[in-house]
mmCIF file of C-alpha atoms in Angstrom:
data_model
loop_
_atom_site.group_PDB
_atom_site.id
_atom_site.type_symbol
_atom_site.label_atom_id
_atom_site.label_comp_id
_atom_site.label_asym_id
_atom_site.label_seq_id
_atom_site.Cartn_x
_atom_site.Cartn_y
_atom_site.Cartn_z
ATOM 1 C CA UNK A 5 101.539 33.244 12.217
ATOM 2 C CA UNK A 6 104.845 34.913 11.699
ATOM 3 C CA UNK A 7 107.409 36.739 14.128
ATOM 4 C CA UNK A 8 109.563 38.207 11.416
ATOM 5 C CA UNK A 9 111.778 36.502 10.172
ATOM 6 C CA UNK A 10 110.473 33.484 12.089
ATOM 7 C CA UNK A 11 107.349 31.982 10.660
ATOM 8 C CA UNK A 12 105.629 29.713 13.359
ATOM 9 C CA UNK A 13 102.531 28.421 11.252
ATOM 10 C CA UNK A 14 102.852 28.177 7.483
ATOM 11 C CA UNK A 15 99.981 29.577 5.403
ATOM 12 C CA UNK A 16 98.979 26.155 4.009
ATOM 13 C CA UNK A 17 99.126 23.071 6.206
ATOM 14 C CA UNK A 18 97.849 19.479 5.364
ATOM 15 C CA UNK A 19 97.249 17.976 8.710
ATOM 16 C CA UNK A 20 94.886 15.114 8.765
ATOM 17 C CA UNK A 21 92.410 15.947 11.693
ATOM 18 C CA UNK A 22 89.900 13.831 10.555
ATOM 19 C CA UNK A 23 92.044 10.662 11.047
ATOM 20 C CA UNK A 24 91.853 11.366 14.793
ATOM 21 C CA UNK A 25 88.230 12.515 15.136
ATOM 22 C CA UNK A 26 87.138 9.644 17.136
ATOM 23 C CA UNK A 27 90.021 10.276 19.788
ATOM 24 C CA UNK A 28 89.126 13.996 20.032
ATOM 25 C CA UNK A 29 85.409 13.531 20.266
ATOM 26 C CA UNK A 30 86.051 10.658 22.938
ATOM 27 C CA UNK A 31 88.246 13.039 24.998
ATOM 28 C CA UNK A 32 85.770 16.091 24.803
ATOM 29 C CA UNK A 33 83.028 13.605 25.804
ATOM 30 C CA UNK A 34 84.946 12.348 28.785
ATOM 31 C CA UNK A 35 85.818 15.970 30.042
ATOM 32 C CA UNK A 36 81.959 17.015 29.618
ATOM 33 C CA UNK A 37 81.075 13.813 31.731
ATOM 34 C CA UNK A 38 83.924 14.722 34.333
ATOM 35 C CA UNK A 39 82.522 18.260 34.401
ATOM 36 C CA UNK A 40 79.070 17.083 35.028
ATOM 37 C CA UNK A 41 80.169 14.893 37.854
ATOM 38 C CA UNK A 42 82.067 17.637 39.574
ATOM 39 C CA UNK A 43 79.142 19.981 39.325
ATOM 40 C CA UNK A 44 76.518 17.410 40.572
ATOM 41 C CA UNK A 45 78.565 15.964 43.170
ATOM 42 C CA UNK A 46 80.729 18.874 44.338
ATOM 43 C CA UNK A 47 78.666 21.885 43.388
ATOM 44 C CA UNK A 48 79.934 25.426 43.034
ATOM 45 C CA UNK A 49 81.438 27.315 45.743
ATOM 46 C CA UNK A 50 79.025 30.188 45.171
ATOM 47 C CA UNK A 51 80.046 33.613 46.340
ATOM 48 C CA UNK A 52 78.167 36.445 47.785
ATOM 49 C CA UNK A 53 76.522 37.363 44.710
ATOM 50 C CA UNK A 54 74.239 34.256 44.695
ATOM 51 C CA UNK A 55 74.217 33.384 48.405
ATOM 52 C CA UNK A 56 73.793 36.568 50.057
ATOM 53 C CA UNK A 57 76.003 38.080 52.820
ATOM 54 C CA UNK A 58 77.644 41.288 54.092
ATOM 55 C CA UNK A 59 79.703 43.770 52.423
ATOM 56 C CA UNK A 60 81.968 45.858 54.594
ATOM 57 C CA UNK A 61 83.832 48.879 53.341
ATOM 58 C CA UNK A 62 86.831 50.069 55.319
ATOM 59 C CA UNK A 63 89.072 52.924 55.375
ATOM 60 C CA UNK A 64 92.599 52.460 56.861
ATOM 61 C CA UNK A 65 95.152 55.208 58.077
ATOM 62 C CA UNK A 66 97.698 53.769 55.718
ATOM 63 C CA UNK A 67 97.615 51.256 53.153
ATOM 64 C CA UNK A 68 97.032 47.896 54.688
ATOM 65 C CA UNK A 69 98.535 44.534 54.116
ATOM 66 C CA UNK A 70 95.757 42.695 52.209
ATOM 67 C CA UNK A 71 96.906 39.257 52.964
ATOM 68 C CA UNK A 72 97.565 39.975 56.542
ATOM 69 C CA UNK A 73 93.715 41.329 56.712
ATOM 70 C CA UNK A 74 92.659 38.188 55.081
ATOM 71 C CA UNK A 75 94.543 35.932 57.278
ATOM 72 C CA UNK A 76 93.092 37.644 60.347
ATOM 73 C CA UNK A 77 89.487 37.427 59.162
ATOM 74 C CA UNK A 78 90.042 33.787 58.244
ATOM 75 C CA UNK A 79 91.470 33.058 61.900
ATOM 76 C CA UNK A 80 88.607 35.077 63.155
ATOM 77 C CA UNK A 81 86.025 32.711 61.571
ATOM 78 C CA UNK A 82 85.386 34.026 58.085
ATOM 79 C CA UNK A 83 87.282 31.555 55.967
ATOM 80 C CA UNK A 84 85.825 32.839 52.606
ATOM 81 C CA UNK A 85 86.132 36.389 53.081
ATOM 82 C CA UNK A 86 86.810 38.330 49.786
ATOM 83 C CA UNK A 87 89.231 41.091 50.497
ATOM 84 C CA UNK A 88 90.123 43.623 47.783
ATOM 85 C CA UNK A 89 91.528 47.084 47.456
ATOM 86 C CA UNK A 90 89.385 49.997 45.646
ATOM 87 C CA UNK A 91 89.721 53.552 45.188
ATOM 88 C CA UNK A 92 92.786 54.891 47.293
ATOM 89 C CA UNK A 93 95.248 52.046 48.496
ATOM 90 C CA UNK A 94 93.929 52.700 52.141
ATOM 91 C CA UNK A 95 90.426 51.471 51.354
ATOM 92 C CA UNK A 96 89.161 47.871 51.494
ATOM 93 C CA UNK A 97 86.255 45.958 50.298
ATOM 94 C CA UNK A 98 85.442 43.050 52.400
ATOM 95 C CA UNK A 99 82.692 40.664 51.295
ATOM 96 C CA UNK A 100 81.467 37.891 53.659
ATOM 97 C CA UNK A 101 79.136 34.931 53.265
ATOM 98 C CA UNK A 102 76.507 34.343 56.079
ATOM 99 C CA UNK A 103 78.043 32.456 59.135
ATOM 100 C CA UNK A 104 76.476 29.105 60.248
ATOM 101 C CA UNK A 105 76.325 30.589 63.898
ATOM 102 C CA UNK A 106 74.458 33.814 62.865
ATOM 103 C CA UNK A 107 71.274 32.142 63.271
ATOM 104 C CA UNK A 108 68.232 33.859 61.521
ATOM 105 C CA UNK A 109 68.972 37.378 62.244
ATOM 106 C CA UNK A 110 69.287 39.308 59.007
ATOM 107 C CA UNK A 111 69.217 43.025 57.873
ATOM 108 C CA UNK A 112 70.696 46.231 59.536
ATOM 109 C CA UNK A 113 71.239 44.421 62.976
ATOM 110 C CA UNK A 114 73.231 41.598 61.548
ATOM 111 C CA UNK A 115 74.925 43.776 59.175
ATOM 112 C CA UNK A 116 76.019 46.052 62.119
ATOM 113 C CA UNK A 117 77.397 43.045 64.217
ATOM 114 C CA UNK A 118 79.266 41.760 61.494
ATOM 115 C CA UNK A 119 80.761 45.184 60.552
ATOM 116 C CA UNK A 120 81.888 45.585 64.119
ATOM 117 C CA UNK A 121 83.565 41.951 63.980
ATOM 118 C CA UNK A 122 85.271 42.663 60.686
ATOM 119 C CA UNK A 123 86.637 46.139 62.045
ATOM 120 C CA UNK A 124 88.092 44.532 65.151
ATOM 121 C CA UNK A 125 89.769 41.729 63.248
ATOM 122 C CA UNK A 126 91.057 43.794 60.251
ATOM 123 C CA UNK A 127 92.558 46.600 62.288
ATOM 124 C CA UNK A 128 96.026 46.254 63.241
ATOM 125 C CA UNK A 129 98.252 47.881 65.779
ATOM 126 C CA UNK A 130 99.305 51.374 64.362
ATOM 127 C CA UNK A 131 96.650 51.073 61.561
ATOM 128 C CA UNK A 132 93.267 51.316 62.738
ATOM 129 C CA UNK A 133 90.229 51.011 60.418
ATOM 130 C CA UNK A 134 87.127 52.786 60.064
ATOM 131 C CA UNK A 135 83.765 51.305 58.746
ATOM 132 C CA UNK A 136 82.770 53.671 55.912
ATOM 133 C CA UNK A 137 79.730 51.357 54.881
ATOM 134 C CA UNK A 138 78.204 48.007 55.736
ATOM 135 C CA UNK A 139 75.403 46.447 53.837
ATOM 136 C CA UNK A 140 73.415 43.120 53.974
ATOM 137 C CA UNK A 141 72.805 41.420 50.583
ATOM 138 C CA UNK A 142 69.852 39.120 51.046
ATOM 139 C CA UNK A 143 69.827 35.691 49.406
ATOM 140 C CA UNK A 144 66.737 36.780 47.579
ATOM 141 C CA UNK A 145 68.846 38.996 45.674
ATOM 142 C CA UNK A 146 71.276 36.330 44.879
ATOM 143 C CA UNK A 147 68.606 33.985 43.603
ATOM 144 C CA UNK A 148 67.383 36.641 41.248
ATOM 145 C CA UNK A 149 70.791 37.191 40.102
ATOM 146 C CA UNK A 150 71.268 33.670 39.280
ATOM 147 C CA UNK A 151 67.898 33.223 37.562
ATOM 148 C CA UNK A 152 69.143 36.318 35.298
ATOM 149 C CA UNK A 153 72.270 34.700 34.624
ATOM 150 C CA UNK A 154 70.215 31.344 33.464
ATOM 151 C CA UNK A 155 67.886 33.471 31.354
ATOM 152 C CA UNK A 156 71.035 35.308 29.639
ATOM 153 C CA UNK A 157 72.405 31.794 29.012
ATOM 154 C CA UNK A 158 69.233 30.495 27.403
ATOM 155 C CA UNK A 159 68.833 33.690 25.285
ATOM 156 C CA UNK A 160 72.371 33.383 24.023
ATOM 157 C CA UNK A 161 71.991 29.666 23.191
ATOM 158 C CA UNK A 162 68.666 30.042 21.284
ATOM 159 C CA UNK A 163 69.962 33.159 19.374
ATOM 160 C CA UNK A 164 73.069 31.323 18.279
ATOM 161 C CA UNK A 165 70.793 28.363 17.159
ATOM 162 C CA UNK A 166 68.646 30.496 15.118
ATOM 163 C CA UNK A 167 71.596 32.440 13.716
ATOM 164 C CA UNK A 168 73.448 29.390 12.452
ATOM 165 C CA UNK A 169 70.425 27.364 11.378
ATOM 166 C CA UNK A 170 69.533 30.540 9.159
ATOM 167 C CA UNK A 171 73.126 31.167 7.777
ATOM 168 C CA UNK A 172 74.262 27.415 7.600
ATOM 169 C CA UNK A 173 72.117 24.365 7.853
ATOM 170 C CA UNK A 174 70.726 23.012 10.956
ATOM 171 C CA UNK A 175 73.286 20.027 11.314
ATOM 172 C CA UNK A 176 75.870 22.987 11.658
ATOM 173 C CA UNK A 177 73.663 24.570 14.174
ATOM 174 C CA UNK A 178 73.734 21.594 16.328
ATOM 175 C CA UNK A 179 77.389 20.760 15.964
ATOM 176 C CA UNK A 180 78.241 24.369 17.081
ATOM 177 C CA UNK A 181 75.865 24.608 19.907
ATOM 178 C CA UNK A 182 76.920 21.104 21.195
ATOM 179 C CA UNK A 183 80.672 21.931 21.015
ATOM 180 C CA UNK A 184 80.135 25.295 22.575
ATOM 181 C CA UNK A 185 78.152 24.185 25.266
ATOM 182 C CA UNK A 186 80.670 21.529 25.949
ATOM 183 C CA UNK A 187 83.281 24.132 26.091
ATOM 184 C CA UNK A 188 81.269 26.293 28.671
ATOM 185 C CA UNK A 189 80.411 22.919 30.559
ATOM 186 C CA UNK A 190 84.164 22.087 31.028
ATOM 187 C CA UNK A 191 84.938 25.431 32.230
ATOM 188 C CA UNK A 192 82.246 25.354 34.646
ATOM 189 C CA UNK A 193 83.430 21.845 35.780
ATOM 190 C CA UNK A 194 86.772 23.180 36.482
ATOM 191 C CA UNK A 195 85.426 25.844 38.902
ATOM 192 C CA UNK A 196 83.226 23.292 40.671
ATOM 193 C CA UNK A 197 86.100 20.781 40.830
ATOM 194 C CA UNK A 198 88.721 23.524 41.963
ATOM 195 C CA UNK A 199 86.411 25.040 44.601
ATOM 196 C CA UNK A 200 87.131 28.636 43.389
ATOM 197 C CA UNK A 201 84.345 30.983 44.239
ATOM 198 C CA UNK A 202 81.840 31.128 41.593
ATOM 199 C CA UNK A 203 80.789 34.933 41.191
ATOM 200 C CA UNK A 204 79.186 36.873 38.704
ATOM 201 C CA UNK A 205 82.182 37.962 36.965
ATOM 202 C CA UNK A 206 82.917 34.199 36.480
ATOM 203 C CA UNK A 207 79.446 33.846 35.013
ATOM 204 C CA UNK A 208 80.171 36.877 32.514
ATOM 205 C CA UNK A 209 83.362 35.104 31.721
ATOM 206 C CA UNK A 210 81.329 31.921 30.652
ATOM 207 C CA UNK A 211 79.061 33.962 28.617
ATOM 208 C CA UNK A 212 82.139 35.542 26.945
ATOM 209 C CA UNK A 213 83.556 32.071 26.519
ATOM 210 C CA UNK A 214 80.473 31.122 24.333
ATOM 211 C CA UNK A 215 80.720 34.128 22.083
ATOM 212 C CA UNK A 216 84.354 33.347 21.518
ATOM 213 C CA UNK A 217 84.006 29.665 20.852
ATOM 214 C CA UNK A 218 80.999 30.123 18.794
ATOM 215 C CA UNK A 219 82.641 32.855 16.499
ATOM 216 C CA UNK A 220 85.613 30.399 16.071
ATOM 217 C CA UNK A 221 83.230 27.814 14.665
ATOM 218 C CA UNK A 222 81.197 30.037 12.286
ATOM 219 C CA UNK A 223 84.511 31.019 10.640
ATOM 220 C CA UNK A 224 85.415 27.415 10.066
ATOM 221 C CA UNK A 225 81.870 26.488 9.072
ATOM 222 C CA UNK A 226 81.879 29.251 6.712
ATOM 223 C CA UNK A 227 84.847 27.883 5.041
ATOM 224 C CA UNK A 228 83.413 24.474 4.813
ATOM 225 C CA UNK A 229 80.375 25.973 3.186
ATOM 226 C CA UNK A 230 82.499 27.903 0.617
ATOM 227 C CA UNK A 231 84.633 24.722 -0.383
ATOM 228 C CA UNK A 232 81.586 22.453 -0.583
ATOM 229 C CA UNK A 233 80.260 24.533 -3.297
ATOM 230 C CA UNK A 234 83.608 25.311 -5.100
ATOM 231 C CA UNK A 235 85.483 22.060 -4.874
ATOM 232 C CA UNK A 236 84.770 18.600 -6.180
ATOM 233 C CA UNK A 237 85.717 16.538 -3.302
ATOM 234 C CA UNK A 238 84.159 14.128 -0.495
ATOM 235 C CA UNK A 239 82.765 15.566 2.683
ATOM 236 C CA UNK A 240 85.609 14.249 4.839
ATOM 237 C CA UNK A 241 88.403 15.710 2.558
ATOM 238 C CA UNK A 242 86.533 19.243 2.551
ATOM 239 C CA UNK A 243 86.171 19.343 6.112
ATOM 240 C CA UNK A 244 89.731 18.568 6.635
ATOM 241 C CA UNK A 245 90.818 21.103 3.910
ATOM 242 C CA UNK A 246 88.673 23.541 5.613
ATOM 243 C CA UNK A 247 90.097 23.246 8.871
ATOM 244 C CA UNK A 248 93.659 23.598 7.502
ATOM 245 C CA UNK A 249 92.834 26.705 5.536
ATOM 246 C CA UNK A 250 91.427 28.521 8.653
ATOM 247 C CA UNK A 251 94.065 27.006 10.944
ATOM 248 C CA UNK A 252 96.515 29.911 10.989
ATOM 249 C CA UNK A 253 93.715 32.434 11.563
ATOM 250 C CA UNK A 254 92.201 30.397 14.471
ATOM 251 C CA UNK A 255 95.288 30.191 16.305
ATOM 252 C CA UNK A 256 96.376 33.781 15.733
ATOM 253 C CA UNK A 257 93.151 35.046 16.957
ATOM 254 C CA UNK A 258 93.057 32.630 19.924
ATOM 255 C CA UNK A 259 96.753 33.584 20.752
ATOM 256 C CA UNK A 260 96.151 37.398 20.832
ATOM 257 C CA UNK A 261 92.774 36.958 22.868
ATOM 258 C CA UNK A 262 94.505 34.707 25.297
ATOM 259 C CA UNK A 263 97.383 37.242 25.615
ATOM 260 C CA UNK A 264 94.571 40.080 26.380
ATOM 261 C CA UNK A 265 92.800 38.193 29.226
ATOM 262 C CA UNK A 266 96.372 37.014 30.600
ATOM 263 C CA UNK A 267 97.185 40.604 31.164
ATOM 264 C CA UNK A 268 93.926 40.914 32.865
ATOM 265 C CA UNK A 269 94.588 37.880 34.969
ATOM 266 C CA UNK A 270 98.016 39.466 36.090
ATOM 267 C CA UNK A 271 97.166 43.134 36.453
ATOM 268 C CA UNK A 272 93.195 43.277 36.929
ATOM 269 C CA UNK A 273 93.190 42.564 40.424
ATOM 270 C CA UNK A 274 91.320 39.950 42.585
ATOM 271 C CA UNK A 275 87.789 41.208 41.385
ATOM 272 C CA UNK A 276 88.624 40.123 37.824
ATOM 273 C CA UNK A 277 90.955 37.215 38.322
ATOM 274 C CA UNK A 278 88.036 34.756 38.120
ATOM 275 C CA UNK A 279 86.621 36.116 34.801
ATOM 276 C CA UNK A 280 90.032 36.275 33.379
ATOM 277 C CA UNK A 281 90.854 32.817 34.526
ATOM 278 C CA UNK A 282 87.535 31.457 32.991
ATOM 279 C CA UNK A 283 88.027 33.279 29.700
ATOM 280 C CA UNK A 284 91.824 31.790 29.393
ATOM 281 C CA UNK A 285 90.605 28.260 29.959
ATOM 282 C CA UNK A 286 87.575 28.836 27.540
ATOM 283 C CA UNK A 287 89.831 30.209 24.993
ATOM 284 C CA UNK A 288 91.914 27.207 25.001
ATOM 285 C CA UNK A 289 89.168 24.851 24.845
ATOM 286 C CA UNK A 290 87.317 26.756 22.313
ATOM 287 C CA UNK A 291 90.411 26.711 19.955
ATOM 288 C CA UNK A 292 90.747 22.974 20.409
ATOM 289 C CA UNK A 293 87.096 22.368 19.831
ATOM 290 C CA UNK A 294 86.925 24.455 16.655
ATOM 291 C CA UNK A 295 89.772 22.309 15.169
ATOM 292 C CA UNK A 296 89.425 18.754 16.642
ATOM 293 C CA UNK A 297 85.583 18.553 17.617
ATOM 294 C CA UNK A 298 83.120 20.728 15.607
ATOM 295 C CA UNK A 299 83.737 19.510 12.095
ATOM 296 C CA UNK A 300 84.334 15.872 13.125
ATOM 297 C CA UNK A 301 80.886 15.794 14.637
ATOM 298 C CA UNK A 302 79.698 16.448 11.115
ATOM 299 C CA UNK A 303 80.695 13.048 10.027
ATOM 300 C CA UNK A 304 78.859 11.145 12.688
ATOM 301 C CA UNK A 305 75.198 9.736 12.364
ATOM 302 C CA UNK A 306 72.423 12.139 11.776
ATOM 303 C CA UNK A 307 74.966 14.981 11.899
ATOM 304 C CA UNK A 308 76.870 13.458 8.726
ATOM 305 C CA UNK A 309 76.809 16.477 6.067
ATOM 306 C CA UNK A 310 76.498 15.758 2.351
ATOM 307 C CA UNK A 311 76.992 17.849 -0.839
ATOM 308 C CA UNK A 312 73.168 18.050 -1.044
ATOM 309 C CA UNK A 313 73.049 19.779 2.491
ATOM 310 C CA UNK A 314 75.218 22.928 1.260
ATOM 311 C CA UNK A 315 73.980 23.071 -2.258
ATOM 312 C CA UNK A 316 73.468 26.586 -3.351
ATOM 313 C CA UNK A 317 69.825 27.499 -2.655
ATOM 314 C CA UNK A 318 67.648 28.791 -5.479
ATOM 315 C CA UNK A 319 67.802 32.464 -4.077
ATOM 316 C CA UNK A 320 71.459 32.274 -3.732
ATOM 317 C CA UNK A 321 71.831 31.142 -7.263
ATOM 318 C CA UNK A 322 69.395 34.064 -8.331
ATOM 319 C CA UNK A 323 71.498 36.514 -6.277
ATOM 320 C CA UNK A 324 74.777 35.304 -7.628
ATOM 321 C CA UNK A 325 73.564 35.738 -11.223
ATOM 322 C CA UNK A 326 72.506 39.321 -10.443
ATOM 323 C CA UNK A 327 76.266 39.991 -9.466
ATOM 324 C CA UNK A 328 78.199 41.854 -12.195
#
């Protein structure tokens, strides 16, 4: 990595990452356990997308003070109201979770009553608001969205497993999926522990974290496979050398990706803040696990790779023989 004339990461490094493999794997395991505990005991603060609730669209005479509207709604009994601008600066979108004292009333009647309440609280002296639209989102819709998110997650995991098992070996597939799921789990645990509202944008962010993390590991594994076939060295040495050879590429890619989502976090607005935050954390975790966890797992127990695991298959040798 070079910022002319300064070079931050040399092209050739020789760090002994394998020497600290037990420490890195132990830290990753502890973080994963902490994330499971946070999800199990604290659970997610599900947003309107999953719980159902009311969406109210307001138009003000002049651009309103968003923080002021949020504070008035909180004081009026809507502590988890999501308030964001859209369209012109005079339009606000308010999303509310069902109130405990709302009883069992649902549908248009509850939506109209909530909209009137929101209109009264959001309007201020000299800047009255008008309700442009109010809509009740039933919890069944939220349940369907949650199930669709789960199906998407399973589809991605199974797809990655098949792809990596075919492209490499099943041991690499298991290692990549375990570390990638650990990355996603830790990011999800962060949102459970912090109490930040978990909405569909954060779910999308978690899925993109999977894609980024698995891609990083495939790059490292690709180099491992090449080195196993080209070098005469012990598996531990080959794994270590492969990480060093891809280190510069891994950090540069992660750095650029992080800058992109950081800009999204700063300027994307409140609606994209959660997704950008999940991606930033996921990029950092995915990079660290690609360097310190994925390859070290290939030296432990039944996942230990040998030269025989990566010897060229007969069809590969035939393909190589036909090349000019």
